[in-house]
Short mmCIF file of C-alpha atoms and ligand atoms in Angstrom, two decimals:
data_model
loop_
_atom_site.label_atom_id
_atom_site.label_comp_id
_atom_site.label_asym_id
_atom_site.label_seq_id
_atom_site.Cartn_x
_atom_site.Cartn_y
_atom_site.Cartn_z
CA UNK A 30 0.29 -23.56 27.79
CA UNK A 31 3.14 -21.39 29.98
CA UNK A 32 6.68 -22.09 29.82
CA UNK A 33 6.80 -25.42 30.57
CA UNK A 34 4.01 -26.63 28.08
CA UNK A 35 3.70 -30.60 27.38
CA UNK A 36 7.46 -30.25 29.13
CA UNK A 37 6.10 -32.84 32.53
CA UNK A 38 9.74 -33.35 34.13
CA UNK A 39 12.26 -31.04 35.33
CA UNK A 40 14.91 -32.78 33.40
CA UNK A 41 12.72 -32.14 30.11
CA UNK A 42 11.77 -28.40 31.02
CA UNK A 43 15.86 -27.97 31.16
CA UNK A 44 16.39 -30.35 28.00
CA UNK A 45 13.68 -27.39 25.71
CA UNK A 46 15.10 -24.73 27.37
CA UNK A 47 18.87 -24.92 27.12
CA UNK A 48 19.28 -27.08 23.62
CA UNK A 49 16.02 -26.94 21.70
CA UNK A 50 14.39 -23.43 22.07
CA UNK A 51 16.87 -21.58 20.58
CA UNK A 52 17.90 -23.28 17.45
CA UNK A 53 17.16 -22.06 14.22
CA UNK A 54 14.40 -23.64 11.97
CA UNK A 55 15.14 -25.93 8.78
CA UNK A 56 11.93 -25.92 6.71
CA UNK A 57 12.85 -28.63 4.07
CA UNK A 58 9.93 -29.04 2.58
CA UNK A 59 6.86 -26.69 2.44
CA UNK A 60 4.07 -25.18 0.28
CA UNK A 61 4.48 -21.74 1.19
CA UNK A 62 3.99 -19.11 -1.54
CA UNK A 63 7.54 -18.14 -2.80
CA UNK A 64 5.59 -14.67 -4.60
CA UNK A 65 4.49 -13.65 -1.11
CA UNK A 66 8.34 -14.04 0.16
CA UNK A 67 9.65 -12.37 -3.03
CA UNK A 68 6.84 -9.25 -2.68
CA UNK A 69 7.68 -9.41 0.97
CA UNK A 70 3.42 -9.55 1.41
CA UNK A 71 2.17 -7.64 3.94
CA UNK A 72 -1.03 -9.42 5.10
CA UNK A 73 -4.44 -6.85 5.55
CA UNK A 74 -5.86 -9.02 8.66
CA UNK A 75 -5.49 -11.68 10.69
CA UNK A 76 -8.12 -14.17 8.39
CA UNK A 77 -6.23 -13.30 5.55
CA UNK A 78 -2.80 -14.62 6.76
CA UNK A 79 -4.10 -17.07 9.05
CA UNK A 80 -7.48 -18.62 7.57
CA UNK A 81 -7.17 -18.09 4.18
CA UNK A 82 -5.77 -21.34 2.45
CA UNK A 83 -5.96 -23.38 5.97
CA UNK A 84 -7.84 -26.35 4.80
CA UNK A 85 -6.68 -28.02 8.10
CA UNK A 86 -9.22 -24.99 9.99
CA UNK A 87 -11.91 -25.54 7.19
CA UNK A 88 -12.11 -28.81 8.00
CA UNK A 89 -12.72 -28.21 11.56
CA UNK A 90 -15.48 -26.02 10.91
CA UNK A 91 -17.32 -27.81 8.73
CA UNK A 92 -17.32 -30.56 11.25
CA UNK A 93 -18.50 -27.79 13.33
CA UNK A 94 -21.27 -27.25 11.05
CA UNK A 95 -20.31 -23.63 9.56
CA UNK A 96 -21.78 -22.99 6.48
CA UNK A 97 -18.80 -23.11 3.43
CA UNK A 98 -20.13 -19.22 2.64
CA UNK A 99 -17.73 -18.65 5.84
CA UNK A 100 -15.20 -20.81 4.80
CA UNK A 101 -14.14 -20.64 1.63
CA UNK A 102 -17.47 -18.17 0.47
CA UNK A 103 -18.03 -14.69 0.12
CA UNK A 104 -18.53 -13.67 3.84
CA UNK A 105 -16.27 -10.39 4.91
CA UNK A 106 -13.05 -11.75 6.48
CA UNK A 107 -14.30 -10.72 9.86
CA UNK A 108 -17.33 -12.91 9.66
CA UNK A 109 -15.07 -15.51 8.85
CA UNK A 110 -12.93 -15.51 11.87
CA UNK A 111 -15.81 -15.00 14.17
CA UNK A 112 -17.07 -18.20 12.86
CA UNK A 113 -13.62 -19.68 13.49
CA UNK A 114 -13.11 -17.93 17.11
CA UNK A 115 -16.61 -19.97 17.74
CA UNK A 116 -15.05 -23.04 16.53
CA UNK A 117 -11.60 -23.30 18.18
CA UNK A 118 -13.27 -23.89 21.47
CA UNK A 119 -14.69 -27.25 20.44
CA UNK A 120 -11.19 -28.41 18.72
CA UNK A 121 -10.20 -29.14 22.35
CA UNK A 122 -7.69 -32.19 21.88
CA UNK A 123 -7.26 -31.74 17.88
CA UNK A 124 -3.96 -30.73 17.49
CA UNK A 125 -5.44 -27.31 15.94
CA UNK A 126 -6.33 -25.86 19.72
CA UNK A 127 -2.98 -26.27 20.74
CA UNK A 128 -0.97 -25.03 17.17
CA UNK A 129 -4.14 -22.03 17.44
CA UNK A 130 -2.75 -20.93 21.10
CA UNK A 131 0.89 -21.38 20.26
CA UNK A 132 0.32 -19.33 17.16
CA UNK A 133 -1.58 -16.40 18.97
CA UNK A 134 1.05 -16.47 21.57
CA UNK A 135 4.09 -16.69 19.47
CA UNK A 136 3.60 -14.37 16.55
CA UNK A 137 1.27 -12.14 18.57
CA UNK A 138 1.89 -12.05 22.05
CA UNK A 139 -1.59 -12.76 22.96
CA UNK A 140 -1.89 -15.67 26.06
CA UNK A 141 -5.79 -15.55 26.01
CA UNK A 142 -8.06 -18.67 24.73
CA UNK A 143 -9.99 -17.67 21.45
CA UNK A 144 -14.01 -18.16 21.57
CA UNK A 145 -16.85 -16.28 20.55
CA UNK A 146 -16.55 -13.70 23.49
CA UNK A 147 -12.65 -13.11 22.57
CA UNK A 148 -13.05 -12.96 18.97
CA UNK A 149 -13.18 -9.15 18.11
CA UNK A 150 -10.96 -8.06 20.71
CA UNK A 151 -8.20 -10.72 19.30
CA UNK A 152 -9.49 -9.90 15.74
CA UNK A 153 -8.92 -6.17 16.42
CA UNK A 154 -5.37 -6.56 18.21
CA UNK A 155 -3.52 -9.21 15.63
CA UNK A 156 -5.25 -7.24 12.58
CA UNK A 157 -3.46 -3.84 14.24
CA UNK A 158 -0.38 -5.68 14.03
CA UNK A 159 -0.27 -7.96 10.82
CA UNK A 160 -0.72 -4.36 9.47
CA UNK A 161 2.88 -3.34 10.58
CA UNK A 162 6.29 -3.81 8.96
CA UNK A 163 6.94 -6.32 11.75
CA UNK A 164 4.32 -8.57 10.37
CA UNK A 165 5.85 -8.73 6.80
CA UNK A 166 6.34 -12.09 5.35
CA UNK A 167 9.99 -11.97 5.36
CA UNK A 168 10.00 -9.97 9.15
CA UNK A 169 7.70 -13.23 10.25
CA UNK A 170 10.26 -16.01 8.92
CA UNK A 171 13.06 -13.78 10.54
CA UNK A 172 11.22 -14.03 13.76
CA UNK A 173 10.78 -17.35 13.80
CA UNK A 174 14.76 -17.82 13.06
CA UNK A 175 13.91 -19.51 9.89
CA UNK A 176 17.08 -20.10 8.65
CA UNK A 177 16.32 -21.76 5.44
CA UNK A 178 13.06 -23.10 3.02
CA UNK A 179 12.39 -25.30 0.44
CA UNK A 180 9.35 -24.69 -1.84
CA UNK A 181 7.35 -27.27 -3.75
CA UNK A 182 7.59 -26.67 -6.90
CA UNK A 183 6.61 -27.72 -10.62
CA UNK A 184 8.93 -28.92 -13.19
CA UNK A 185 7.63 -26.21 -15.48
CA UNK A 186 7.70 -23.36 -13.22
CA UNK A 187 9.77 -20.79 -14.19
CA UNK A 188 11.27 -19.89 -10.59
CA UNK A 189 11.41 -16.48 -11.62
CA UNK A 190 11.02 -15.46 -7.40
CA UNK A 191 13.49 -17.83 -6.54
CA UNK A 192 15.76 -16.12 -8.61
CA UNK A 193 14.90 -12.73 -7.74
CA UNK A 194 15.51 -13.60 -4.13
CA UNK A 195 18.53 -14.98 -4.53
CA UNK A 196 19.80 -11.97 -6.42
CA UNK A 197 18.31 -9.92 -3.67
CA UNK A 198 20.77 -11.44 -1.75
CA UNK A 199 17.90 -12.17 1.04
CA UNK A 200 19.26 -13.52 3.97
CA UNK A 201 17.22 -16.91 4.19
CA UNK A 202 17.87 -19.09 1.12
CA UNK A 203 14.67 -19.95 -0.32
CA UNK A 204 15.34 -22.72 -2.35
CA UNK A 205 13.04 -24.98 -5.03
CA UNK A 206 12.05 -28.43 -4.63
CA UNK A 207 11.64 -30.37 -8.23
CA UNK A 208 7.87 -31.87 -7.74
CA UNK A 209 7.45 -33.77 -10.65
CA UNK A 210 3.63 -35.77 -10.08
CA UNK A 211 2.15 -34.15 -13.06
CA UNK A 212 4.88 -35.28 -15.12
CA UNK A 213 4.17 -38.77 -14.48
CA UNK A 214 0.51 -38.68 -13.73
CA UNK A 215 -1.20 -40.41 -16.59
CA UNK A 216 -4.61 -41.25 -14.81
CA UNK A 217 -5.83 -38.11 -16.77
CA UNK A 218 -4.41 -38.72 -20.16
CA UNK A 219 -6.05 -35.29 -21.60
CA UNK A 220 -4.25 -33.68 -18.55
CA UNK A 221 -1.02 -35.16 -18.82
CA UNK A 222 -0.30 -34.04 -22.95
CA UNK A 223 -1.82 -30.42 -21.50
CA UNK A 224 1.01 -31.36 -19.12
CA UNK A 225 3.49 -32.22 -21.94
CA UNK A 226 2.99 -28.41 -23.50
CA UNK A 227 3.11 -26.87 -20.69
CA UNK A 228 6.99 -28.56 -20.01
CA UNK A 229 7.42 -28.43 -23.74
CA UNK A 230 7.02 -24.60 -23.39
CA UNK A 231 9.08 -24.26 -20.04
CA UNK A 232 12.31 -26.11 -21.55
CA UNK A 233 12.06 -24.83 -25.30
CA UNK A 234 12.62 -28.40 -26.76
CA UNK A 235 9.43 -29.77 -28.90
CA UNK A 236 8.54 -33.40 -27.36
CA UNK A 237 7.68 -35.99 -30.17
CA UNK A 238 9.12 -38.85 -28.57
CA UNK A 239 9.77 -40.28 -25.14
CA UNK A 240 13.24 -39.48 -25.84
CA UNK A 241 12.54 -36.01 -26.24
CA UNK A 242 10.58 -35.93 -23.28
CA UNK A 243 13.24 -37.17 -21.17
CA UNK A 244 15.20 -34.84 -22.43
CA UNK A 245 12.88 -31.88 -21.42
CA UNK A 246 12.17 -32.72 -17.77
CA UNK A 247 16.08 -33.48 -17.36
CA UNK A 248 16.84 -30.18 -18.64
CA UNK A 249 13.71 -28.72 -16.37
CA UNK A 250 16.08 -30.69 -13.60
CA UNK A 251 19.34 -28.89 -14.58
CA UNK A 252 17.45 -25.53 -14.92
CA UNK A 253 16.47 -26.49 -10.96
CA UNK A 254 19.76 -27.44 -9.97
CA UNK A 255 21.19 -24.06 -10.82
CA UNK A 256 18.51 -22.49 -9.05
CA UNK A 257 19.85 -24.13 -5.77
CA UNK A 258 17.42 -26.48 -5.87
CA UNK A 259 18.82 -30.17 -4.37
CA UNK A 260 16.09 -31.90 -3.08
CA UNK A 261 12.90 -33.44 -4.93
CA UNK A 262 9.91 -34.54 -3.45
CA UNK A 263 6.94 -36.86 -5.11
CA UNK A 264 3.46 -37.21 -3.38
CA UNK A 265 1.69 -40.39 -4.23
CA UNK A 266 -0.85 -42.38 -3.82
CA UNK A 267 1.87 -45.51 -3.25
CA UNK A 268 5.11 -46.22 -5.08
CA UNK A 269 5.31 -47.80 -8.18
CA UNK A 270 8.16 -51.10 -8.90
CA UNK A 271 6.57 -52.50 -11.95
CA UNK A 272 9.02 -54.31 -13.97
CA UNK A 273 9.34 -52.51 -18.08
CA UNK A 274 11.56 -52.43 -20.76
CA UNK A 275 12.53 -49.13 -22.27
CA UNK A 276 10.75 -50.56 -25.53
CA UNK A 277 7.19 -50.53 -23.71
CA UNK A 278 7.38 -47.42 -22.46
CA UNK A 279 8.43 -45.82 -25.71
CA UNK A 280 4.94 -47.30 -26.88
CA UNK A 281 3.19 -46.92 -23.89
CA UNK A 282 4.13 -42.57 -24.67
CA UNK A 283 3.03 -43.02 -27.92
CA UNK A 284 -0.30 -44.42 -27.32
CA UNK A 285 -1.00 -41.48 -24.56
CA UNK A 286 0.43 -38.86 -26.65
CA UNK A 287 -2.20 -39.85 -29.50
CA UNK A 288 -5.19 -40.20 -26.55
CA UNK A 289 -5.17 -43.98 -27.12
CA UNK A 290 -6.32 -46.29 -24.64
CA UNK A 291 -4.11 -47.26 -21.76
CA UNK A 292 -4.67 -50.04 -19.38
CA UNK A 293 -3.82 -49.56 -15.61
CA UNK A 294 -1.20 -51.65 -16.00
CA UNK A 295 0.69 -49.98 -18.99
CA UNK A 296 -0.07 -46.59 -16.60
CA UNK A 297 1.35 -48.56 -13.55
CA UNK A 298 4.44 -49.28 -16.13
CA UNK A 299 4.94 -45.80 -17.21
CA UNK A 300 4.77 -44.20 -13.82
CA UNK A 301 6.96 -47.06 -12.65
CA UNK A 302 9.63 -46.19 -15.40
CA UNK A 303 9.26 -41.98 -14.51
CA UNK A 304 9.98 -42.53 -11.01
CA UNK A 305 13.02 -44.76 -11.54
CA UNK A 306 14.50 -42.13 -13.90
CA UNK A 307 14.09 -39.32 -11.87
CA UNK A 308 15.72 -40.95 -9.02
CA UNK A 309 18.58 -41.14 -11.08
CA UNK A 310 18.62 -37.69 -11.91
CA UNK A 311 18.61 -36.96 -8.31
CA UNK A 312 21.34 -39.57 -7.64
CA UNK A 313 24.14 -37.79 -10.41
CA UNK A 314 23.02 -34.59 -9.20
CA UNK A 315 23.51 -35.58 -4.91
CA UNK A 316 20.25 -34.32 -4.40
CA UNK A 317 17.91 -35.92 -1.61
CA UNK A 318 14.72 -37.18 -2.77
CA UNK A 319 11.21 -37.16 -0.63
CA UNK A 320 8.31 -39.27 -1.17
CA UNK A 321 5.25 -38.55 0.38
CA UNK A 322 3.12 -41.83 0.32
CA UNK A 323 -0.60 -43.17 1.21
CA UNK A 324 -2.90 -40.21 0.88
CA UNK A 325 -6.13 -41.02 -1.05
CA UNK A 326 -7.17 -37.04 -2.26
CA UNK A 327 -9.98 -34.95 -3.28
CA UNK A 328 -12.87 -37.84 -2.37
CA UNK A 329 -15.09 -35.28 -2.32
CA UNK A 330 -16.36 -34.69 -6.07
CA UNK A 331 -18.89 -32.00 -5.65
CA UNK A 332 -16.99 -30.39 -3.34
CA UNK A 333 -13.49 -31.12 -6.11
CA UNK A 334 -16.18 -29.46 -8.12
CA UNK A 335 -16.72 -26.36 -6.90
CA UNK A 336 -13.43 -25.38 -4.46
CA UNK A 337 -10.46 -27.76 -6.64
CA UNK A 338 -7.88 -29.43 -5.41
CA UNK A 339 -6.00 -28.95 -1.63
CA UNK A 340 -9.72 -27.80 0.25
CA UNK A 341 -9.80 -30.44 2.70
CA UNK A 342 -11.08 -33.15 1.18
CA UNK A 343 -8.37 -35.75 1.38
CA UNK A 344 -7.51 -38.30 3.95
CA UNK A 345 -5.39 -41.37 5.06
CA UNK A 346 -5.70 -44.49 2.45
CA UNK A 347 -5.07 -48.00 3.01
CA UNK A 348 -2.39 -48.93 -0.25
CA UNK A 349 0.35 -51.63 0.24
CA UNK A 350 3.46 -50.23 0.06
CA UNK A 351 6.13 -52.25 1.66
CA UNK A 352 6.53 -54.72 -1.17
CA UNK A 353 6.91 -51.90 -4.19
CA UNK A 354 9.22 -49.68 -1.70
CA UNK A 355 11.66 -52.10 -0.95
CA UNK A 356 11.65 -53.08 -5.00
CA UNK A 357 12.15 -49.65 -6.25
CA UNK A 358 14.81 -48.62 -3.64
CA UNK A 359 16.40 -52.08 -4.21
CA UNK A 360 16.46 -51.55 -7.76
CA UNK A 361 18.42 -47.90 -7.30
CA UNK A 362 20.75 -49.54 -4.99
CA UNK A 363 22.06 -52.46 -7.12
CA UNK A 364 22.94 -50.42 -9.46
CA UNK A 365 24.71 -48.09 -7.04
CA UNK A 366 22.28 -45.44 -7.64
CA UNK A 367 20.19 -44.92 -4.81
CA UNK A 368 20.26 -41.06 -3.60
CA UNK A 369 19.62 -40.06 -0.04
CA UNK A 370 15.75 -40.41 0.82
CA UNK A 371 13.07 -39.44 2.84
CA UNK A 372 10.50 -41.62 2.93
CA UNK A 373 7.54 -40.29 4.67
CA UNK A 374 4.00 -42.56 5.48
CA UNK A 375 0.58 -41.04 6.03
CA UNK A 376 -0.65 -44.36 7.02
CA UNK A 377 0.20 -44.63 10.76
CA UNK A 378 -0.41 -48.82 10.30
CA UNK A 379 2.70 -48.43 8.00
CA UNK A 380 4.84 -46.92 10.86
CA UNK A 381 6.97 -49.88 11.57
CA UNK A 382 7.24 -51.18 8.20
CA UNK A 383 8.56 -47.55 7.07
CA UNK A 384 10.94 -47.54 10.41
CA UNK A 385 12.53 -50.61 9.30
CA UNK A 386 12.46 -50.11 5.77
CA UNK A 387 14.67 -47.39 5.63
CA UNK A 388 17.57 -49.84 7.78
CA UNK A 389 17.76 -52.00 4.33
CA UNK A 390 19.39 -49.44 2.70
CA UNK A 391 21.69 -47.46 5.38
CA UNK A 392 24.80 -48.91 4.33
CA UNK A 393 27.54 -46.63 6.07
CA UNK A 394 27.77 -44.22 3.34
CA UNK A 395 26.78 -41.86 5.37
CA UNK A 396 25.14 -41.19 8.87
CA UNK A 397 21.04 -41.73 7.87
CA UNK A 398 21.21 -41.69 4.39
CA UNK A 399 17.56 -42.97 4.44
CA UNK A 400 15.14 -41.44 6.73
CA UNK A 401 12.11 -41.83 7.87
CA UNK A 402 10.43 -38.34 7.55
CA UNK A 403 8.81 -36.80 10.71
CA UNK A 404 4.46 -37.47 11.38
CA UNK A 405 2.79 -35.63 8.34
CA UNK A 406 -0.51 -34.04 7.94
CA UNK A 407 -3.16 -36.11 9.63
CA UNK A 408 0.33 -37.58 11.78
CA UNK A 409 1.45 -33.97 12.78
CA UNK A 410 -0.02 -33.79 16.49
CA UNK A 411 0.83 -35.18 19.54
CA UNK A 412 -0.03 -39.09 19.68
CA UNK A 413 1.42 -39.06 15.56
CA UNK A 414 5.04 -37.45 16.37
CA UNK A 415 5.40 -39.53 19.93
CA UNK A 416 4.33 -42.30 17.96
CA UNK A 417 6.84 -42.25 15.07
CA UNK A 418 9.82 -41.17 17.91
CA UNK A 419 9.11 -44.17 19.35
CA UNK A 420 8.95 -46.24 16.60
CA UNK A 421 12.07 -44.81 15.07
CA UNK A 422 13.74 -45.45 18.49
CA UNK A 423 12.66 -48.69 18.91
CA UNK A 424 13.66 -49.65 14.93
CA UNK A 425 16.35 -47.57 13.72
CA UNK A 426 18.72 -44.48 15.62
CA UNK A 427 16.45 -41.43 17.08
CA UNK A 428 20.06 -39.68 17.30
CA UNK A 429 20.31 -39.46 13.58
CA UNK A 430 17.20 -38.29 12.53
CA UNK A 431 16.96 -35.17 11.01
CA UNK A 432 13.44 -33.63 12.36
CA UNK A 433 10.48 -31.46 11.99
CA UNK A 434 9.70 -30.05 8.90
CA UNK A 435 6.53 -28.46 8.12
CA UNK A 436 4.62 -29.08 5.35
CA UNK A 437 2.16 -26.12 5.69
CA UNK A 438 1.53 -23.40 3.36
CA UNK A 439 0.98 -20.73 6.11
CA UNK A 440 3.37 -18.34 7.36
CA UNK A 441 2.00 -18.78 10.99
CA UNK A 442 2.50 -22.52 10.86
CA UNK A 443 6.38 -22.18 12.94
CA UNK A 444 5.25 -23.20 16.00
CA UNK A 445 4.68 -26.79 15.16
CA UNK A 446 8.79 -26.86 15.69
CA UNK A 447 8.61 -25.80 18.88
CA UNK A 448 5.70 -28.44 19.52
CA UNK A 449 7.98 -30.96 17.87
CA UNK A 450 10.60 -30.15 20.27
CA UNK A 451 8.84 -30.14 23.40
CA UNK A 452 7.52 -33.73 22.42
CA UNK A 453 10.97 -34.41 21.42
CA UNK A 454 12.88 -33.22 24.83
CA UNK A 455 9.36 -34.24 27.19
CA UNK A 456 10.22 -38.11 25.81
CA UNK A 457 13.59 -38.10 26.94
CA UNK A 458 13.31 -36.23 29.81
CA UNK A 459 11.18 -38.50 31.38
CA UNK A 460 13.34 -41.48 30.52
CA UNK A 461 16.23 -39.95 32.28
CA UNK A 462 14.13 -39.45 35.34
CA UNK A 463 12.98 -42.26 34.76
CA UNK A 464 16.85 -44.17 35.10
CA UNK A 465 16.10 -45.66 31.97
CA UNK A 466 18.94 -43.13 30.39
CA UNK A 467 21.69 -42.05 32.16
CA UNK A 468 21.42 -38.68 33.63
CA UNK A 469 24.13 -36.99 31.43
CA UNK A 470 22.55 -33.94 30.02
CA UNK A 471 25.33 -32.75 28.07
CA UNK A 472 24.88 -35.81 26.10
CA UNK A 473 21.24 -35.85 25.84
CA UNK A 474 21.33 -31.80 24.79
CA UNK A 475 23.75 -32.71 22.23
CA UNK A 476 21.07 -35.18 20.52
CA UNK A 477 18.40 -32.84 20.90
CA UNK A 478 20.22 -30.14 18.89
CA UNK A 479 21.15 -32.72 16.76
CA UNK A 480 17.53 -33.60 15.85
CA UNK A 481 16.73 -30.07 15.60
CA UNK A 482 19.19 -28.57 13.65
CA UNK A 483 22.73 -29.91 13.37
CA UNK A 484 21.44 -33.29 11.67
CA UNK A 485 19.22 -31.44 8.89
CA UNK A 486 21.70 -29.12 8.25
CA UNK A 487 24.99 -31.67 7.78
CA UNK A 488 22.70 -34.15 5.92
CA UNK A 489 21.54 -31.55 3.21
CA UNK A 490 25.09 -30.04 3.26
CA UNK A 491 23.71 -26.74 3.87
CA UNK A 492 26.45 -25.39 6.48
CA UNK A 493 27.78 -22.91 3.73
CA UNK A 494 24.64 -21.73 2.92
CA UNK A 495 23.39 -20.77 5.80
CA UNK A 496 23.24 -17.35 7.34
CA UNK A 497 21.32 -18.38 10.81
CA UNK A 498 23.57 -19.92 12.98
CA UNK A 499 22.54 -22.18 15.77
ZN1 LIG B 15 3.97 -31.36 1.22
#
């Protein structure tokens, strides 16, 4: 892992080095804490900012066989890592060794594999440092020239740190995203009218109709909007087209808001009719909208028990989506309403499907008005991101696609960019060798900055905002 890391051709090595390195990062869309940006956190040692929360490490050492009192239990933070120095070791080819050694290099300028024998000395060394102004929260996104973030964030949330930091006048915009699942998730009927205070409380407007609903979240949506907020993002299970008339969800509300009985198909109705209306919302407002589709979450119910939700117990499910996709985004578009999208698959057997779903709607409007979002979560490694490259090349324009995001709540997680880009400039690179692409690197550099900044940052319409320049 020098220099030249995953980077096989000369042509590539030059490709990373003279347009990809240096540009700045567009994180637009992540879970990290926005109180930790607005406090500007200073971390008290290296488990605390780098295992805490990292259900992506937990999972590796369970597999590993380490008891959950060193996970997630009441073992001192240096027990922890030790337990986590003695798993890296046997992550060899999970995309955690390599993000592990680009994160201990990056951030900390340490170039030596962590194991059992390396633990304290690392421990020791990164804890010294996280300790130091340097390793602040906002000194760490300035490092990794993070020029700009978008939280995930509830309807109801009052974005109090958002606007703090914005008042601040800090230097990278952290901006809300408008995450509305639990105000259409009506699986949990006692949850979703806990849900209906909670938004009745946020907006100041008593709900005793659908109408008045409506008119809460919309105003929850305005309240975002002057916040800076611009894009949305919905993670689900798959995406809901179910035909409805206004008049059946009006009852369909009703019936929940009185905890009556509601079959799957009236929920499949209502969530149908939530989705449709914030994607309108979004349209009138220009906003992008993300949707995160095909994870099947917290399967493990002793374990949702005891730790809650986001703990590692989630993985890739098998729902159609095609079919519902194309009828929801169809729907949006005949009526001239369809916003610019992301759509983003966790499926990998719904690659091509998703690559050539997104070429119904690109109409000309504008350059990639629907995207196909970059390899997420289980996706996010090596064989995911060539993969979806590929497929995006193969089905759709590589040149127009606007990148790596993400998606982590840790403030170490940066160097999955770089990763990104090495992938990114190794694929072409070899291609030009190769004689399959003309040897023209001027070009070629162009489209690599493209894909790792320029493209995000026109798409969004960010260029005014932004205070890190490429
Ligand atoms: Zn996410």
């Amino acid at each position: 892992m020098d220099d030249n890391f995953l980077l096989h051709t000369k042509t590539a090595q030059e490709l990373y080095h003279h347009y990809a390195k240096h540009q700045p990062i567009i994180d637009y869309h992540c879970h990290l804490p926005q109180a930790q940006i607005a406090s500007n956190h200073q971390f008290e040692n290296l488990t605390q900012i780098w295992l805490y929360g990292d259900h992506y490490k937990w999972r590796a050492m369970r597999t590993n066989g380490v008891d959950e009192s060193y996970i997630t239990g009441n073992k001192s933070d240096f027990e922890k890592f030790e337990q986590w120095a003695k798993t890296v070791p046997y992550t060899l080819r999970n995309p955690l060794y390599h993000w592990t050694h680009l994160e201990l290099q990056r951030y900390f300028d340490v170039h030596e594999v962590l194991n059992e024998k390396s633990a304290a000395k690392i421990y020791e060394e990164c804890t010294a440092k996280v300790r130091t102004h340097d390793y602040s929260v906002r000194n760490l996104l300035r490092k990794m020239k993070v020029s700009l973030i978008c939280t995930t964030d509830d309807p109801a949330d009052d974005l109090l740190h958002h606007i703090q930091l914005k008042k601040e006048g800090f230097e990278i915009p952290i901006l809300p995203a408008f995450r509305p699942d639990n105000a259409m998730n009506v699986d949990n009927i006692g949850n979703f009218n806990q849900y209906v205070l909670r938004i009745e409380k946020a907006s100041n407007i008593s709900v005793s109709s659908f109408a008045d609903y409506l008119k809460a979240l919309k105003s929850r949506h305005d309240f975002f909007a002057q916040v800076g907020c611009s894009v949305s993002d919905h993670g689900l299970e798959e995406m809901y087209a179910e035909d409805f008339t206004d008049q059946e969800i009006v009852s369909i509300f009703d019936k929940i808001r009185v905890g009556g009985d509601v079959s799957l198909e009236q929920k499949r109705k209502f969530k149908s009719a939530m989705l449709e209306q914030f994607a309108i919302w979004d349209w009138e407002k220009g906003w992008t909208q993300q949707y995160h589709l095909g994870a099947i979450r917290n399967n493990n119910l002793r374990m949702m028990r005891n730790l809650g939700p986001d703990t590692g117990w989630d993985s890739i499910g098998d729902f159609q989506q095609a079919k519902a996709l194309a009828k929801f985004l169809g729907k949006l578009d005949a009526d001239n309403k369809l916003a610019k999208t992301i759509l983003y698959n966790l499926n990998p057997a719904d690659n091509e499907a998703f690559a050539t779903m997104i070429g119904n709607f690109n109409d000309g409007s504008s350059a990639g008005k629907i995207q196909w979002g970059s390899a997420w979560w289980f996706l996010d490694q090596k064989d995911g991101m060539t993969k979806q490259m590929n497929t995006l090349s193969n089905m759709g324009l590589l040149s127009k696609f606007i990148g790596m995001l993400t998606d982590s709540r840790s403030f170490l997680s940066y160097p999955r960019h770089e990763y990104f880009r090495r992938l990114l400039c190794s694929l072409l690179g070899e291609e030009i060798e190769n004689g399959e692409l003309p040897h023209d690197i001027e070009w070629t550099g162009k489209i690599v900055s493209d894909i790792c900044f320029n493209n995000a940052q026109q798409y969004f319409g960010w260029k005014e905002i932004l205070k890190v320049k490429a």
